[in-house]
Amino acid sequence: MASAHKNACVSAPGTVASRNVPNSDADLPSPENLLQEYKELRERFQRTTNALASAAHDLKTPLSILNGYVELLHSEKLGPVSDRQREVLQDMRDSGKRLQDFIQDFLTYSALEIGGLRMQFETADLNECLSGVCRLWSNRFQQKGIALYFLANDKLPIFPFDAPKLERVISNLLENSFKFTPQAGTVWLHAEPYMWERRAASVPSASERRRQNISHPNSVKVSVADTGPGIPAEFHLEVFDDFFRLPGTESQEGMGLGLAIARRLVQGMGGKIWVESDPGAGCKFSFLMPFKPAAAVASKGKHR
C-alpha cells in the first residue's frame, strides 16, 4: 500500500498532474488589493446598515400613530365596542407592540454596528434597576403561567453603570427565557458581587469561580436562569451572533438580534456574557460588569 501511494503522488514534468500545481503567486491578490477590497466591503456594509436603519426609523412614526388610534379605540372614549371588537383590538395592540420591538431592535443593532450608541455611566442602585425591569415583565410572565423570581441582594454596592443599557440587556435575556420556557416553568433573576480576575476572555474558569470569595469583589454577576429546553453545547457561542436562530426555532418571533444586542451592550460597558446550558436542563445566561468602568470605556463611551 505504501508503494502504491508513493507512485500515485509522483508525476513526470509536463503531465496532467503537474498542471494542478499553481505555477506562481501571480493569481494571489496583493495585500494592497485585499485592504482595498476590505475597505470597499466595509463602506458598502455601513451604507446598507444606515439605509436600513433610516427605513426602520421612518416606520416608527406611522406605527406610533396606528398604535395610538388602537389604544384610543380600545379605551372606548370614541364609543363602546363589542366583545369581538375588543378581541380584534387586543390582537392589533399585541401585533403593534411586536413590530415596535422589532424596529427598536434593529435601530439599536444599527447604532451599535456603526459605533453610534454611547454609554452614559451614572451612579445608581442595581437592585432598583433590576426590580423595575421585573415589574415591566411580570404581567406577561403571569399571563403565560411562568413564575418570575427576583430577590434584591443587599450586598451589592452603589456603583456607576448605564442604567438604560443594562435594563435593555436584562429585558432581552428575560424575553429570551419568556419565549422558550414552557407554561408552568420558572425564571430566576439574580445578581451578586463577584471577584473578576479578567484572565479568561469568555466563560470564567472553574478556578476563577473558586477564588471569587477570596478577594474583595470588583464586579457584579447578573444571571437569568430558566427551565426551558436548553441549548446544545455547540451553539453556546453562536447564540450571541447577529441574526442567529437555533435550528428548530425558526417559527419563533424575532430577528435573532436580542442576544447579539445584549452581548454588544455588555461589552460596551466593559463586561462579558456567556451561557451555561445542557439540552433539557434549561439555560443560565450570565454577564459580568465591573464596579469601576475601564478608563477607555468611560472616556470613549461607545463600542464598535
PDB file of C-alpha atoms in Angstrom:
ATOM      1  CA  MET A   1       0.000   0.000   0.000  1.00  0.00           C
ATOM      2  CA  ALA A   2       2.833   2.378   0.819  1.00  0.00           C
ATOM      3  CA  SER A   3       4.428   1.761  -2.602  1.00  0.00           C
ATOM      4  CA  ALA A   4       1.176   2.402  -4.440  1.00  0.00           C
ATOM      5  CA  HIS A   5       0.631   5.617  -2.527  1.00  0.00           C
ATOM      6  CA  LYS A   6       4.145   6.787  -3.359  1.00  0.00           C
ATOM      7  CA  ASN A   7       3.729   6.057  -7.065  1.00  0.00           C
ATOM      8  CA  ALA A   8       0.390   7.859  -7.187  1.00  0.00           C
ATOM      9  CA  CYS A   9       1.985  11.053  -5.888  1.00  0.00           C
ATOM     10  CA  VAL A  10       4.877  11.126  -8.359  1.00  0.00           C
ATOM     11  CA  SER A  11       4.405  12.560 -11.841  1.00  0.00           C
ATOM     12  CA  ALA A  12       6.784  13.492 -14.602  1.00  0.00           C
ATOM     13  CA  PRO A  13       7.132  17.110 -15.748  1.00  0.00           C
ATOM     14  CA  GLY A  14       4.578  18.067 -18.363  1.00  0.00           C
ATOM     15  CA  THR A  15       1.942  15.520 -17.311  1.00  0.00           C
ATOM     16  CA  VAL A  16      -1.652  16.371 -16.443  1.00  0.00           C
ATOM     17  CA  ALA A  17      -0.911  16.003 -12.718  1.00  0.00           C
ATOM     18  CA  SER A  18       1.751  18.662 -12.835  1.00  0.00           C
ATOM     19  CA  ARG A  19      -0.750  21.247 -14.147  1.00  0.00           C
ATOM     20  CA  ASN A  20      -2.729  21.032 -10.881  1.00  0.00           C
ATOM     21  CA  VAL A  21       0.088  22.756  -9.034  1.00  0.00           C
ATOM     22  CA  PRO A  22      -0.072  26.570  -9.085  1.00  0.00           C
ATOM     23  CA  ASN A  23       2.590  27.955 -11.385  1.00  0.00           C
ATOM     24  CA  SER A  24       3.230  31.135  -9.417  1.00  0.00           C
ATOM     25  CA  ASP A  25       1.833  33.602  -6.920  1.00  0.00           C
ATOM     26  CA  ALA A  26       0.538  35.803  -9.734  1.00  0.00           C
ATOM     27  CA  ASP A  27      -3.060  34.675  -9.109  1.00  0.00           C
ATOM     28  CA  LEU A  28      -2.970  35.678  -5.446  1.00  0.00           C
ATOM     29  CA  PRO A  29      -4.262  39.175  -4.627  1.00  0.00           C
ATOM     30  CA  SER A  30      -1.724  41.569  -3.234  1.00  0.00           C
ATOM     31  CA  PRO A  31      -2.033  42.871   0.351  1.00  0.00           C
ATOM     32  CA  GLU A  32      -2.883  46.293  -1.078  1.00  0.00           C
ATOM     33  CA  ASN A  33      -5.744  44.851  -3.119  1.00  0.00           C
ATOM     34  CA  LEU A  34      -7.052  42.883  -0.134  1.00  0.00           C
ATOM     35  CA  LEU A  35      -7.027  46.003   2.024  1.00  0.00           C
ATOM     36  CA  GLN A  36      -8.826  47.992  -0.657  1.00  0.00           C
ATOM     37  CA  GLU A  37     -11.460  45.293  -1.093  1.00  0.00           C
ATOM     38  CA  TYR A  38     -11.970  45.145   2.668  1.00  0.00           C
ATOM     39  CA  LYS A  39     -12.453  48.904   2.839  1.00  0.00           C
ATOM     40  CA  GLU A  40     -14.944  48.821  -0.003  1.00  0.00           C
ATOM     41  CA  LEU A  41     -16.906  45.982   1.620  1.00  0.00           C
ATOM     42  CA  ARG A  42     -16.911  47.792   4.947  1.00  0.00           C
ATOM     43  CA  GLU A  43     -18.144  51.012   3.368  1.00  0.00           C
ATOM     44  CA  ARG A  44     -20.857  49.136   1.470  1.00  0.00           C
ATOM     45  CA  PHE A  45     -21.922  47.378   4.660  1.00  0.00           C
ATOM     46  CA  GLN A  46     -22.153  50.673   6.550  1.00  0.00           C
ATOM     47  CA  ARG A  47     -24.166  52.278   3.742  1.00  0.00           C
ATOM     48  CA  THR A  48     -26.560  49.337   3.755  1.00  0.00           C
ATOM     49  CA  THR A  49     -26.851  49.415   7.538  1.00  0.00           C
ATOM     50  CA  ASN A  50     -27.519  53.160   7.506  1.00  0.00           C
ATOM     51  CA  ALA A  51     -30.139  52.791   4.788  1.00  0.00           C
ATOM     52  CA  LEU A  52     -31.968  50.027   6.642  1.00  0.00           C
ATOM     53  CA  ALA A  53     -31.770  51.958   9.895  1.00  0.00           C
ATOM     54  CA  SER A  54     -33.217  55.008   8.162  1.00  0.00           C
ATOM     55  CA  ALA A  55     -36.068  52.919   6.778  1.00  0.00           C
ATOM     56  CA  ALA A  56     -36.734  51.415  10.209  1.00  0.00           C
ATOM     57  CA  HIS A  57     -36.703  54.892  11.759  1.00  0.00           C
ATOM     58  CA  ASP A  58     -39.199  56.143   9.162  1.00  0.00           C
ATOM     59  CA  LEU A  59     -41.542  53.317  10.171  1.00  0.00           C
ATOM     60  CA  LYS A  60     -41.640  54.442  13.800  1.00  0.00           C
ATOM     61  CA  THR A  61     -43.852  57.498  13.284  1.00  0.00           C
ATOM     62  CA  PRO A  62     -46.710  55.899  11.302  1.00  0.00           C
ATOM     63  CA  LEU A  63     -46.586  52.856  13.580  1.00  0.00           C
ATOM     64  CA  SER A  64     -46.849  55.081  16.658  1.00  0.00           C
ATOM     65  CA  ILE A  65     -49.878  56.809  15.122  1.00  0.00           C
ATOM     66  CA  LEU A  66     -51.545  53.473  14.369  1.00  0.00           C
ATOM     67  CA  ASN A  67     -50.851  52.205  17.883  1.00  0.00           C
ATOM     68  CA  GLY A  68     -52.252  55.434  19.300  1.00  0.00           C
ATOM     69  CA  TYR A  69     -55.519  55.022  17.403  1.00  0.00           C
ATOM     70  CA  VAL A  70     -55.780  51.404  18.525  1.00  0.00           C
ATOM     71  CA  GLU A  71     -55.321  52.481  22.139  1.00  0.00           C
ATOM     72  CA  LEU A  72     -57.960  55.185  21.662  1.00  0.00           C
ATOM     73  CA  LEU A  73     -60.487  52.707  20.276  1.00  0.00           C
ATOM     74  CA  HIS A  74     -59.667  50.180  22.990  1.00  0.00           C
ATOM     75  CA  SER A  75     -60.291  52.793  25.703  1.00  0.00           C
ATOM     76  CA  GLU A  76     -63.875  53.247  24.336  1.00  0.00           C
ATOM     77  CA  LYS A  77     -63.527  57.038  24.501  1.00  0.00           C
ATOM     78  CA  LEU A  78     -64.973  57.185  20.987  1.00  0.00           C
ATOM     79  CA  GLY A  79     -67.819  54.858  21.854  1.00  0.00           C
ATOM     80  CA  PRO A  80     -68.464  51.349  23.152  1.00  0.00           C
ATOM     81  CA  VAL A  81     -67.028  48.292  21.404  1.00  0.00           C
ATOM     82  CA  SER A  82     -68.310  44.755  21.328  1.00  0.00           C
ATOM     83  CA  ASP A  83     -66.505  41.794  22.819  1.00  0.00           C
ATOM     84  CA  ARG A  84     -65.417  40.639  19.367  1.00  0.00           C
ATOM     85  CA  GLN A  85     -64.150  44.133  18.504  1.00  0.00           C
ATOM     86  CA  ARG A  86     -62.240  44.216  21.776  1.00  0.00           C
ATOM     87  CA  GLU A  87     -60.548  40.909  20.895  1.00  0.00           C
ATOM     88  CA  VAL A  88     -59.547  42.267  17.474  1.00  0.00           C
ATOM     89  CA  LEU A  89     -58.187  45.459  19.043  1.00  0.00           C
ATOM     90  CA  GLN A  90     -56.186  43.424  21.534  1.00  0.00           C
ATOM     91  CA  ASP A  91     -54.651  41.422  18.688  1.00  0.00           C
ATOM     92  CA  MET A  92     -53.817  44.684  16.942  1.00  0.00           C
ATOM     93  CA  ARG A  93     -52.188  46.028  20.110  1.00  0.00           C
ATOM     94  CA  ASP A  94     -50.069  42.907  20.501  1.00  0.00           C
ATOM     95  CA  SER A  95     -49.007  42.922  16.850  1.00  0.00           C
ATOM     96  CA  GLY A  96     -48.175  46.624  17.004  1.00  0.00           C
ATOM     97  CA  LYS A  97     -46.077  46.093  20.115  1.00  0.00           C
ATOM     98  CA  ARG A  98     -44.146  43.251  18.488  1.00  0.00           C
ATOM     99  CA  LEU A  99     -43.487  45.319  15.377  1.00  0.00           C
ATOM    100  CA  GLN A 100     -42.364  48.213  17.563  1.00  0.00           C
ATOM    101  CA  ASP A 101     -39.945  45.902  19.366  1.00  0.00           C
ATOM    102  CA  PHE A 102     -38.537  44.617  16.046  1.00  0.00           C
ATOM    103  CA  ILE A 103     -37.932  48.151  14.832  1.00  0.00           C
ATOM    104  CA  GLN A 104     -36.260  49.137  18.096  1.00  0.00           C
ATOM    105  CA  ASP A 105     -34.043  46.048  17.993  1.00  0.00           C
ATOM    106  CA  PHE A 106     -32.865  46.896  14.513  1.00  0.00           C
ATOM    107  CA  LEU A 107     -32.266  50.551  15.370  1.00  0.00           C
ATOM    108  CA  THR A 108     -30.202  49.538  18.399  1.00  0.00           C
ATOM    109  CA  TYR A 109     -28.259  46.994  16.355  1.00  0.00           C
ATOM    110  CA  SER A 110     -27.544  49.582  13.651  1.00  0.00           C
ATOM    111  CA  ALA A 111     -26.352  52.128  16.190  1.00  0.00           C
ATOM    112  CA  LEU A 112     -24.056  49.569  17.812  1.00  0.00           C
ATOM    113  CA  GLU A 113     -22.728  48.414  14.453  1.00  0.00           C
ATOM    114  CA  ILE A 114     -21.686  51.893  13.316  1.00  0.00           C
ATOM    115  CA  GLY A 115     -20.473  52.945  16.767  1.00  0.00           C
ATOM    116  CA  GLY A 116     -23.220  55.485  17.303  1.00  0.00           C
ATOM    117  CA  LEU A 117     -24.546  54.259  20.661  1.00  0.00           C
ATOM    118  CA  ARG A 118     -22.769  55.933  23.580  1.00  0.00           C
ATOM    119  CA  MET A 119     -22.522  54.666  27.149  1.00  0.00           C
ATOM    120  CA  GLN A 120     -23.583  57.037  29.927  1.00  0.00           C
ATOM    121  CA  PHE A 121     -22.284  55.876  33.308  1.00  0.00           C
ATOM    122  CA  GLU A 122     -24.100  57.256  36.361  1.00  0.00           C
ATOM    123  CA  THR A 123     -24.063  56.034  39.958  1.00  0.00           C
ATOM    124  CA  ALA A 124     -27.262  54.102  40.642  1.00  0.00           C
ATOM    125  CA  ASP A 125     -28.797  51.232  42.609  1.00  0.00           C
ATOM    126  CA  LEU A 126     -28.653  47.980  40.631  1.00  0.00           C
ATOM    127  CA  ASN A 127     -31.368  46.380  42.778  1.00  0.00           C
ATOM    128  CA  GLU A 128     -33.806  49.130  41.840  1.00  0.00           C
ATOM    129  CA  CYS A 129     -32.874  48.767  38.184  1.00  0.00           C
ATOM    130  CA  LEU A 130     -33.465  45.005  38.145  1.00  0.00           C
ATOM    131  CA  SER A 131     -36.642  45.301  40.186  1.00  0.00           C
ATOM    132  CA  GLY A 132     -38.030  47.839  37.711  1.00  0.00           C
ATOM    133  CA  VAL A 133     -37.381  45.523  34.763  1.00  0.00           C
ATOM    134  CA  CYS A 134     -39.088  42.646  36.582  1.00  0.00           C
ATOM    135  CA  ARG A 135     -42.182  44.773  37.194  1.00  0.00           C
ATOM    136  CA  LEU A 136     -42.395  45.534  33.474  1.00  0.00           C
ATOM    137  CA  TRP A 137     -42.263  41.830  32.585  1.00  0.00           C
ATOM    138  CA  SER A 138     -44.315  40.364  35.454  1.00  0.00           C
ATOM    139  CA  ASN A 139     -47.701  40.614  33.717  1.00  0.00           C
ATOM    140  CA  ARG A 140     -46.520  38.874  30.547  1.00  0.00           C
ATOM    141  CA  PHE A 141     -44.971  36.062  32.591  1.00  0.00           C
ATOM    142  CA  GLN A 142     -48.151  35.670  34.648  1.00  0.00           C
ATOM    143  CA  GLN A 143     -50.305  35.546  31.530  1.00  0.00           C
ATOM    144  CA  LYS A 144     -48.211  32.686  30.166  1.00  0.00           C
ATOM    145  CA  GLY A 145     -48.176  30.894  33.515  1.00  0.00           C
ATOM    146  CA  ILE A 146     -44.430  31.290  34.134  1.00  0.00           C
ATOM    147  CA  ALA A 147     -43.090  32.152  37.582  1.00  0.00           C
ATOM    148  CA  LEU A 148     -40.582  35.028  37.625  1.00  0.00           C
ATOM    149  CA  TYR A 149     -38.448  35.402  40.758  1.00  0.00           C
ATOM    150  CA  PHE A 150     -36.110  38.198  41.792  1.00  0.00           C
ATOM    151  CA  LEU A 151     -34.787  38.886  45.291  1.00  0.00           C
ATOM    152  CA  ALA A 152     -32.800  42.043  45.923  1.00  0.00           C
ATOM    153  CA  ASN A 153     -29.235  41.495  47.142  1.00  0.00           C
ATOM    154  CA  ASP A 154     -28.269  43.942  49.911  1.00  0.00           C
ATOM    155  CA  LYS A 155     -24.570  43.099  49.396  1.00  0.00           C
ATOM    156  CA  LEU A 156     -24.498  44.960  46.087  1.00  0.00           C
ATOM    157  CA  PRO A 157     -22.848  48.380  46.357  1.00  0.00           C
ATOM    158  CA  ILE A 158     -23.938  51.555  44.632  1.00  0.00           C
ATOM    159  CA  PHE A 159     -21.722  51.944  41.564  1.00  0.00           C
ATOM    160  CA  PRO A 160     -21.724  53.697  38.146  1.00  0.00           C
ATOM    161  CA  PHE A 161     -23.378  51.944  35.212  1.00  0.00           C
ATOM    162  CA  ASP A 162     -25.543  52.807  32.218  1.00  0.00           C
ATOM    163  CA  ALA A 163     -28.995  52.026  33.604  1.00  0.00           C
ATOM    164  CA  PRO A 164     -30.999  52.174  30.325  1.00  0.00           C
ATOM    165  CA  LYS A 165     -28.473  49.943  28.543  1.00  0.00           C
ATOM    166  CA  LEU A 166     -28.414  47.498  31.447  1.00  0.00           C
ATOM    167  CA  GLU A 167     -32.201  47.412  31.505  1.00  0.00           C
ATOM    168  CA  ARG A 168     -32.122  46.576  27.809  1.00  0.00           C
ATOM    169  CA  VAL A 169     -29.731  43.684  28.436  1.00  0.00           C
ATOM    170  CA  ILE A 170     -31.932  42.274  31.206  1.00  0.00           C
ATOM    171  CA  SER A 171     -35.078  42.723  29.106  1.00  0.00           C
ATOM    172  CA  ASN A 172     -33.504  40.870  26.189  1.00  0.00           C
ATOM    173  CA  LEU A 173     -32.450  37.996  28.456  1.00  0.00           C
ATOM    174  CA  LEU A 174     -35.882  37.835  30.084  1.00  0.00           C
ATOM    175  CA  GLU A 175     -37.551  37.925  26.667  1.00  0.00           C
ATOM    176  CA  ASN A 176     -35.384  35.030  25.542  1.00  0.00           C
ATOM    177  CA  SER A 177     -36.405  32.997  28.600  1.00  0.00           C
ATOM    178  CA  PHE A 178     -40.034  34.010  28.114  1.00  0.00           C
ATOM    179  CA  LYS A 179     -40.019  32.679  24.544  1.00  0.00           C
ATOM    180  CA  PHE A 180     -38.547  29.285  25.324  1.00  0.00           C
ATOM    181  CA  THR A 181     -39.767  28.497  28.841  1.00  0.00           C
ATOM    182  CA  PRO A 182     -42.979  26.426  28.734  1.00  0.00           C
ATOM    183  CA  GLN A 183     -46.083  27.105  30.758  1.00  0.00           C
ATOM    184  CA  ALA A 184     -45.683  26.347  34.487  1.00  0.00           C
ATOM    185  CA  GLY A 185     -41.934  26.919  34.119  1.00  0.00           C
ATOM    186  CA  THR A 186     -39.750  29.182  36.232  1.00  0.00           C
ATOM    187  CA  VAL A 187     -37.318  32.028  35.535  1.00  0.00           C
ATOM    188  CA  TRP A 188     -34.901  33.439  38.105  1.00  0.00           C
ATOM    189  CA  LEU A 189     -33.128  36.810  38.008  1.00  0.00           C
ATOM    190  CA  HIS A 190     -30.169  37.042  40.366  1.00  0.00           C
ATOM    191  CA  ALA A 191     -27.310  39.468  40.999  1.00  0.00           C
ATOM    192  CA  GLU A 192     -24.317  39.127  43.293  1.00  0.00           C
ATOM    193  CA  PRO A 193     -20.899  40.699  43.930  1.00  0.00           C
ATOM    194  CA  TYR A 194     -18.131  38.881  42.074  1.00  0.00           C
ATOM    195  CA  MET A 195     -14.334  38.778  42.016  1.00  0.00           C
ATOM    196  CA  TRP A 196     -13.412  39.032  38.339  1.00  0.00           C
ATOM    197  CA  GLU A 197      -9.738  38.400  37.669  1.00  0.00           C
ATOM    198  CA  ARG A 198     -10.154  39.096  33.923  1.00  0.00           C
ATOM    199  CA  ARG A 199      -7.973  36.172  32.933  1.00  0.00           C
ATOM    200  CA  ALA A 200     -10.489  34.496  30.642  1.00  0.00           C
ATOM    201  CA  ALA A 201     -11.974  36.025  27.532  1.00  0.00           C
ATOM    202  CA  SER A 202     -15.195  34.016  27.631  1.00  0.00           C
ATOM    203  CA  VAL A 203     -16.606  31.799  30.376  1.00  0.00           C
ATOM    204  CA  PRO A 204     -14.863  32.149  33.750  1.00  0.00           C
ATOM    205  CA  SER A 205     -12.858  29.032  34.524  1.00  0.00           C
ATOM    206  CA  ALA A 206     -13.546  26.777  37.493  1.00  0.00           C
ATOM    207  CA  SER A 207     -10.528  28.255  39.277  1.00  0.00           C
ATOM    208  CA  GLU A 208     -11.952  31.760  38.766  1.00  0.00           C
ATOM    209  CA  ARG A 209     -15.233  30.703  40.338  1.00  0.00           C
ATOM    210  CA  ARG A 210     -13.490  29.063  43.294  1.00  0.00           C
ATOM    211  CA  ARG A 211     -11.443  32.173  44.033  1.00  0.00           C
ATOM    212  CA  GLN A 212     -14.246  34.675  43.769  1.00  0.00           C
ATOM    213  CA  ASN A 213     -14.751  34.936  47.562  1.00  0.00           C
ATOM    214  CA  ILE A 214     -11.068  35.223  48.460  1.00  0.00           C
ATOM    215  CA  SER A 215     -10.556  38.849  47.434  1.00  0.00           C
ATOM    216  CA  HIS A 216     -12.742  41.917  47.557  1.00  0.00           C
ATOM    217  CA  PRO A 217     -15.363  41.782  44.743  1.00  0.00           C
ATOM    218  CA  ASN A 218     -14.672  44.158  41.873  1.00  0.00           C
ATOM    219  CA  SER A 219     -17.721  43.423  39.699  1.00  0.00           C
ATOM    220  CA  VAL A 220     -21.304  42.235  39.678  1.00  0.00           C
ATOM    221  CA  LYS A 221     -22.527  38.993  38.180  1.00  0.00           C
ATOM    222  CA  VAL A 222     -26.102  39.074  36.883  1.00  0.00           C
ATOM    223  CA  SER A 223     -27.809  35.842  35.832  1.00  0.00           C
ATOM    224  CA  VAL A 224     -31.099  34.880  34.202  1.00  0.00           C
ATOM    225  CA  ALA A 225     -31.882  31.168  34.553  1.00  0.00           C
ATOM    226  CA  ASP A 226     -34.887  29.275  33.235  1.00  0.00           C
ATOM    227  CA  THR A 227     -36.409  25.806  32.967  1.00  0.00           C
ATOM    228  CA  GLY A 228     -36.630  25.836  29.182  1.00  0.00           C
ATOM    229  CA  PRO A 229     -35.373  23.198  26.724  1.00  0.00           C
ATOM    230  CA  GLY A 230     -31.731  24.265  26.957  1.00  0.00           C
ATOM    231  CA  ILE A 231     -29.106  24.911  24.288  1.00  0.00           C
ATOM    232  CA  PRO A 232     -26.676  22.286  22.907  1.00  0.00           C
ATOM    233  CA  ALA A 233     -23.043  22.981  23.735  1.00  0.00           C
ATOM    234  CA  GLU A 234     -22.070  23.507  20.084  1.00  0.00           C
ATOM    235  CA  PHE A 235     -24.271  26.634  19.957  1.00  0.00           C
ATOM    236  CA  HIS A 236     -23.143  28.300  23.190  1.00  0.00           C
ATOM    237  CA  LEU A 237     -21.071  30.860  21.288  1.00  0.00           C
ATOM    238  CA  GLU A 238     -23.207  31.169  18.165  1.00  0.00           C
ATOM    239  CA  VAL A 239     -26.343  32.213  20.081  1.00  0.00           C
ATOM    240  CA  PHE A 240     -24.735  35.637  20.538  1.00  0.00           C
ATOM    241  CA  ASP A 241     -24.122  36.102  16.792  1.00  0.00           C
ATOM    242  CA  ASP A 242     -26.129  38.597  14.751  1.00  0.00           C
ATOM    243  CA  PHE A 243     -29.383  37.190  13.309  1.00  0.00           C
ATOM    244  CA  PHE A 244     -28.656  33.688  14.651  1.00  0.00           C
ATOM    245  CA  ARG A 245     -31.568  31.307  15.176  1.00  0.00           C
ATOM    246  CA  LEU A 246     -31.244  27.897  16.786  1.00  0.00           C
ATOM    247  CA  PRO A 247     -32.203  25.010  14.490  1.00  0.00           C
ATOM    248  CA  GLY A 248     -35.869  24.215  15.004  1.00  0.00           C
ATOM    249  CA  THR A 249     -36.752  27.677  16.370  1.00  0.00           C
ATOM    250  CA  GLU A 250     -37.291  29.434  13.034  1.00  0.00           C
ATOM    251  CA  SER A 251     -41.009  29.803  13.826  1.00  0.00           C
ATOM    252  CA  GLN A 252     -40.269  31.854  16.942  1.00  0.00           C
ATOM    253  CA  GLU A 253     -40.833  35.598  16.743  1.00  0.00           C
ATOM    254  CA  GLY A 254     -37.907  37.960  16.444  1.00  0.00           C
ATOM    255  CA  MET A 255     -34.967  38.579  14.141  1.00  0.00           C
ATOM    256  CA  GLY A 256     -32.297  36.805  16.169  1.00  0.00           C
ATOM    257  CA  LEU A 257     -30.855  40.073  17.475  1.00  0.00           C
ATOM    258  CA  GLY A 258     -31.798  40.006  21.161  1.00  0.00           C
ATOM    259  CA  LEU A 259     -28.753  38.141  22.450  1.00  0.00           C
ATOM    260  CA  ALA A 260     -26.449  39.812  19.913  1.00  0.00           C
ATOM    261  CA  ILE A 261     -27.529  43.235  21.190  1.00  0.00           C
ATOM    262  CA  ALA A 262     -27.098  42.075  24.782  1.00  0.00           C
ATOM    263  CA  ARG A 263     -23.544  40.921  24.007  1.00  0.00           C
ATOM    264  CA  ARG A 264     -22.591  44.210  22.384  1.00  0.00           C
ATOM    265  CA  LEU A 265     -24.077  46.291  25.203  1.00  0.00           C
ATOM    266  CA  VAL A 266     -22.345  44.236  27.893  1.00  0.00           C
ATOM    267  CA  GLN A 267     -19.026  44.525  26.066  1.00  0.00           C
ATOM    268  CA  GLY A 268     -19.636  48.245  25.640  1.00  0.00           C
ATOM    269  CA  MET A 269     -19.873  48.546  29.435  1.00  0.00           C
ATOM    270  CA  GLY A 270     -16.585  46.663  29.850  1.00  0.00           C
ATOM    271  CA  GLY A 271     -18.131  43.307  30.723  1.00  0.00           C
ATOM    272  CA  LYS A 272     -18.585  39.862  29.205  1.00  0.00           C
ATOM    273  CA  ILE A 273     -21.506  37.500  28.760  1.00  0.00           C
ATOM    274  CA  TRP A 274     -21.890  33.738  28.357  1.00  0.00           C
ATOM    275  CA  VAL A 275     -24.408  30.909  28.634  1.00  0.00           C
ATOM    276  CA  GLU A 276     -24.357  27.661  30.603  1.00  0.00           C
ATOM    277  CA  SER A 277     -26.825  25.056  29.408  1.00  0.00           C
ATOM    278  CA  ASP A 278     -27.482  21.426  28.636  1.00  0.00           C
ATOM    279  CA  PRO A 279     -30.306  20.137  26.417  1.00  0.00           C
ATOM    280  CA  GLY A 280     -33.389  19.531  28.531  1.00  0.00           C
ATOM    281  CA  ALA A 281     -31.901  21.226  31.598  1.00  0.00           C
ATOM    282  CA  GLY A 282     -32.713  24.886  30.968  1.00  0.00           C
ATOM    283  CA  CYS A 283     -30.390  27.836  30.367  1.00  0.00           C
ATOM    284  CA  LYS A 284     -28.449  30.213  32.555  1.00  0.00           C
ATOM    285  CA  PHE A 285     -27.286  33.410  30.885  1.00  0.00           C
ATOM    286  CA  SER A 286     -24.795  35.380  32.961  1.00  0.00           C
ATOM    287  CA  PHE A 287     -22.780  38.522  32.470  1.00  0.00           C
ATOM    288  CA  LEU A 288     -20.139  40.380  34.451  1.00  0.00           C
ATOM    289  CA  MET A 289     -19.958  44.141  34.785  1.00  0.00           C
ATOM    290  CA  PRO A 290     -17.132  45.916  36.642  1.00  0.00           C
ATOM    291  CA  PHE A 291     -17.894  48.262  39.523  1.00  0.00           C
ATOM    292  CA  LYS A 292     -15.386  50.706  38.014  1.00  0.00           C
ATOM    293  CA  PRO A 293     -15.593  51.040  34.216  1.00  0.00           C
ATOM    294  CA  ALA A 294     -12.253  50.918  32.443  1.00  0.00           C
ATOM    295  CA  ALA A 295     -10.850  54.339  31.587  1.00  0.00           C
ATOM    296  CA  ALA A 296     -11.055  53.654  27.841  1.00  0.00           C
ATOM    297  CA  VAL A 297     -14.710  52.604  28.084  1.00  0.00           C
ATOM    298  CA  ALA A 298     -15.694  55.541  30.270  1.00  0.00           C
ATOM    299  CA  SER A 299     -13.880  58.114  28.118  1.00  0.00           C
ATOM    300  CA  LYS A 300     -14.949  56.886  24.684  1.00  0.00           C
ATOM    301  CA  GLY A 301     -18.416  55.931  25.836  1.00  0.00           C
ATOM    302  CA  LYS A 302     -19.082  53.667  22.902  1.00  0.00           C
ATOM    303  CA  HIS A 303     -18.377  50.227  21.496  1.00  0.00           C
ATOM    304  CA  ARG A 304     -17.963  49.383  17.848  1.00  0.00           C
TER     305      ARG A 304
END
